[in-house]
Amino acid sequence: MDRVIAAKVFIDVAQSRSFSRTADRLNMSRPMVTRYIEAMEDWLKIRLLHRTTRKISLTSAGEACLKDVELWLEQADNFISLVNTSEELSGLVRITSSMSFGFSQLMPAIQDFMDQHPKVHIDIDLEDSTADLTEKSIDLAIRIASNPDPSLIGKPIAVCESVLVASPAYLEKSRQTIGDIQHPQDLINHDCLGYKNLERHIWHLSQHDQFESVSLDCRLSINEATALLHATLNGMGVCLQPTYLANRYINDGSLCHVLPEWKPKDLIIYALYSSRKHLSPNVRALIDHLDSYFAKHPW
């Protein structure tokens, strides 16, 4: 049996503590996982795992040799990458992204990558909640953040700028009852729409060397940016939106740019992965592609 694959199976089982979960993550049958573990134990002449019907755990010998196996596998992967640099990329890459970014920006970039690498398969999980990359067998997460998860490795691939927007109908209606929005603090008196995944609705705005932080009581909050966008289009209030969603509606007049002289805080779009160790050539190539693609295709 392939010793590189066997080492990968052993390392994954050591992390997952489950033959079934490793089988799902590595796309193989549970009996095959068992065979690879048995092969590893035969080669090393030691018992690596305690196995019961309810629990999998490392033996003391398994614990002792785990780091050596990880180091050996990293060296093997590096060697394979060197000798296979001319080979065509193939295999599966699992990605997660927010729904709004996935719909509006990620699909064209992924299409371009798949056109260049026809043997690569892509599986995308769109959700606004933060997924556990290991638990869900995710190779790469595309996330928009000011401070990404420190347990993950992150490469910035783009800047996410935001704007304050409202529909012409809302601004006309509120002008008659509340007045125009001329300063960030005026937003306190308006219907503002909040992003539910934030603990507090505070909008940080700057104009040259002036800074304003506005704490808002949002009557409507939603956990997904595209739904917030459509609530804004329907005249429900003022919303903070990423430019990758809002620009087309500002350009066609469906939305108005509110307080254009005041700039919300920029966020960074990261490509995140769990470890530099054993990062597949497919994932490396996709990260480089996304970095290059978004540099060439600003929104």
Tab-separated table of C-alpha atoms in Angstrom, residues 68-213:
chain	number	residue	atom	x	y	z
A	68	ASP	CA	7.980	12.221	13.147
A	69	VAL	CA	5.312	10.949	10.728
A	70	GLU	CA	4.128	14.539	10.130
A	71	LEU	CA	7.698	15.651	9.408
A	72	TRP	CA	8.300	12.693	7.102
A	73	LEU	CA	5.058	13.399	5.229
A	74	GLU	CA	5.939	17.073	4.835
A	75	GLN	CA	9.305	16.086	3.342
A	76	ALA	CA	7.593	13.562	1.061
A	77	ASP	CA	5.063	16.176	-0.105
A	78	ASN	CA	7.855	18.654	-0.819
A	79	PHE	CA	9.755	16.046	-2.824
A	80	ILE	CA	6.638	15.078	-4.783
A	81	SER	CA	5.966	18.750	-5.546
A	82	LEU	CA	9.503	19.159	-6.885
A	83	VAL	CA	9.395	16.157	-9.197
A	84	ASN	CA	5.808	16.786	-10.353
A	85	THR	CA	6.034	20.471	-11.197
A	86	SER	CA	5.162	19.776	-14.833
A	87	GLU	CA	2.165	17.556	-14.050
A	88	GLU	CA	-1.367	18.843	-14.566
A	89	LEU	CA	-3.301	19.724	-11.416
A	90	SER	CA	-6.120	17.351	-10.545
A	91	GLY	CA	-8.322	16.432	-7.607
A	92	LEU	CA	-10.839	18.084	-5.298
A	93	VAL	CA	-10.629	21.428	-3.478
A	94	ARG	CA	-13.267	22.303	-0.868
A	95	ILE	CA	-13.911	26.021	-0.320
A	96	THR	CA	-16.138	28.035	2.000
A	97	SER	CA	-17.176	31.659	1.516
A	98	SER	CA	-19.878	34.095	2.549
A	99	MET	CA	-22.985	33.948	0.379
A	100	SER	CA	-22.714	37.525	-0.863
A	101	PHE	CA	-19.056	37.274	-1.899
A	102	GLY	CA	-19.579	33.793	-3.318
A	103	PHE	CA	-22.456	34.919	-5.543
A	104	SER	CA	-21.023	38.221	-6.711
A	105	GLN	CA	-17.256	37.779	-6.917
A	106	LEU	CA	-16.015	34.257	-6.261
A	107	MET	CA	-17.845	32.458	-9.088
A	108	PRO	CA	-16.112	34.294	-11.963
A	109	ALA	CA	-12.724	33.752	-10.325
A	110	ILE	CA	-13.420	30.042	-9.800
A	111	GLN	CA	-14.655	29.656	-13.372
A	112	ASP	CA	-11.406	31.184	-14.631
A	113	PHE	CA	-9.367	28.797	-12.457
A	114	MET	CA	-11.329	25.724	-13.593
A	115	ASP	CA	-10.924	26.745	-17.241
A	116	GLN	CA	-7.159	26.734	-16.692
A	117	HIS	CA	-7.176	23.435	-14.755
A	118	PRO	CA	-9.866	21.175	-16.231
A	119	LYS	CA	-9.000	18.190	-14.013
A	120	VAL	CA	-9.578	20.083	-10.758
A	121	HIS	CA	-12.962	19.677	-9.066
A	122	ILE	CA	-14.312	22.424	-6.780
A	123	ASP	CA	-16.798	21.973	-3.928
A	124	ILE	CA	-18.094	25.269	-2.466
A	125	ASP	CA	-19.931	25.719	0.828
A	126	LEU	CA	-21.603	29.141	1.066
A	127	GLU	CA	-22.481	30.317	4.565
A	128	ASP	CA	-22.087	33.463	6.613
A	129	SER	CA	-21.339	31.603	9.840
A	130	THR	CA	-17.729	30.693	10.587
A	131	ALA	CA	-17.101	27.084	9.603
A	132	ASP	CA	-14.635	24.800	11.376
A	133	LEU	CA	-12.251	23.974	8.536
A	134	THR	CA	-11.090	20.684	10.045
A	135	GLU	CA	-14.546	19.533	11.098
A	136	LYS	CA	-16.055	20.225	7.655
A	137	SER	CA	-13.006	19.112	5.628
A	138	ILE	CA	-12.574	22.592	4.140
A	139	ASP	CA	-9.309	23.238	2.293
A	140	LEU	CA	-9.704	26.996	1.896
A	141	ALA	CA	-11.924	29.657	3.491
A	142	ILE	CA	-12.507	33.053	1.883
A	143	ARG	CA	-13.362	35.419	4.715
A	144	ILE	CA	-13.760	39.157	5.146
A	145	ALA	CA	-12.361	40.342	8.460
A	146	SER	CA	-10.354	42.939	10.324
A	147	ASN	CA	-8.835	40.263	12.581
A	148	PRO	CA	-9.008	36.739	11.129
A	149	ASP	CA	-8.923	33.627	13.280
A	150	PRO	CA	-5.353	33.483	14.666
A	151	SER	CA	-5.399	29.678	14.536
A	152	LEU	CA	-5.541	29.836	10.722
A	153	ILE	CA	-2.934	30.800	8.127
A	154	GLY	CA	-4.101	33.809	6.122
A	155	LYS	CA	-3.114	35.412	2.823
A	156	PRO	CA	-4.737	38.779	1.953
A	157	ILE	CA	-6.195	38.588	-1.563
A	158	ALA	CA	-8.207	41.835	-1.791
A	159	VAL	CA	-9.522	44.841	0.121
A	160	CYS	CA	-13.217	45.055	0.977
A	161	GLU	CA	-14.394	48.668	0.885
A	162	SER	CA	-17.848	49.604	2.169
A	163	VAL	CA	-20.351	52.426	1.620
A	164	LEU	CA	-23.465	53.737	3.321
A	165	VAL	CA	-26.484	53.435	1.033
A	166	ALA	CA	-30.229	54.017	1.042
A	167	SER	CA	-32.949	53.997	-1.589
A	168	PRO	CA	-34.178	57.271	-3.104
A	169	ALA	CA	-37.652	56.475	-1.742
A	170	TYR	CA	-36.377	56.130	1.838
A	171	LEU	CA	-34.352	59.344	1.644
A	172	GLU	CA	-37.309	61.293	0.259
A	173	LYS	CA	-39.656	59.971	2.948
A	174	SER	CA	-37.204	60.551	5.814
A	175	ARG	CA	-36.327	64.023	4.544
A	176	GLN	CA	-39.887	65.131	5.238
A	177	THR	CA	-40.037	63.689	8.772
A	178	ILE	CA	-36.449	63.563	10.085
A	179	GLY	CA	-34.300	65.646	7.772
A	180	ASP	CA	-31.307	65.054	5.530
A	181	ILE	CA	-28.329	62.976	6.627
A	182	GLN	CA	-25.536	65.540	6.741
A	183	HIS	CA	-23.322	64.163	9.521
A	184	PRO	CA	-22.645	60.634	10.855
A	185	GLN	CA	-24.465	61.393	14.120
A	186	ASP	CA	-27.649	62.113	12.117
A	187	LEU	CA	-27.840	58.365	11.472
A	188	ILE	CA	-28.995	57.826	15.074
A	189	ASN	CA	-32.403	59.288	14.162
A	190	HIS	CA	-32.807	57.160	11.031
A	191	ASP	CA	-33.857	53.589	10.348
A	192	CYS	CA	-30.536	51.773	10.016
A	193	LEU	CA	-30.210	48.136	9.017
A	194	GLY	CA	-27.712	45.942	10.868
A	195	TYR	CA	-25.605	42.932	10.081
A	196	LYS	CA	-26.703	40.348	12.651
A	197	ASN	CA	-23.353	38.551	12.969
A	198	LEU	CA	-21.819	41.616	14.621
A	199	GLU	CA	-22.222	41.757	18.408
A	200	ARG	CA	-22.866	45.517	18.365
A	201	HIS	CA	-24.036	47.839	15.606
A	202	ILE	CA	-21.295	50.479	15.580
A	203	TRP	CA	-20.326	52.130	12.304
A	204	HIS	CA	-16.813	53.620	12.218
A	205	LEU	CA	-16.455	56.453	9.693
A	206	SER	CA	-13.587	58.764	8.804
A	207	GLN	CA	-13.122	61.953	6.816
A	208	HIS	CA	-9.484	62.979	6.401
A	209	ASP	CA	-8.283	63.277	10.019
A	210	GLN	CA	-11.780	63.212	11.546
A	211	PHE	CA	-13.239	60.012	12.996
A	212	GLU	CA	-16.777	59.241	14.108
A	213	SER	CA	-18.163	56.066	15.685
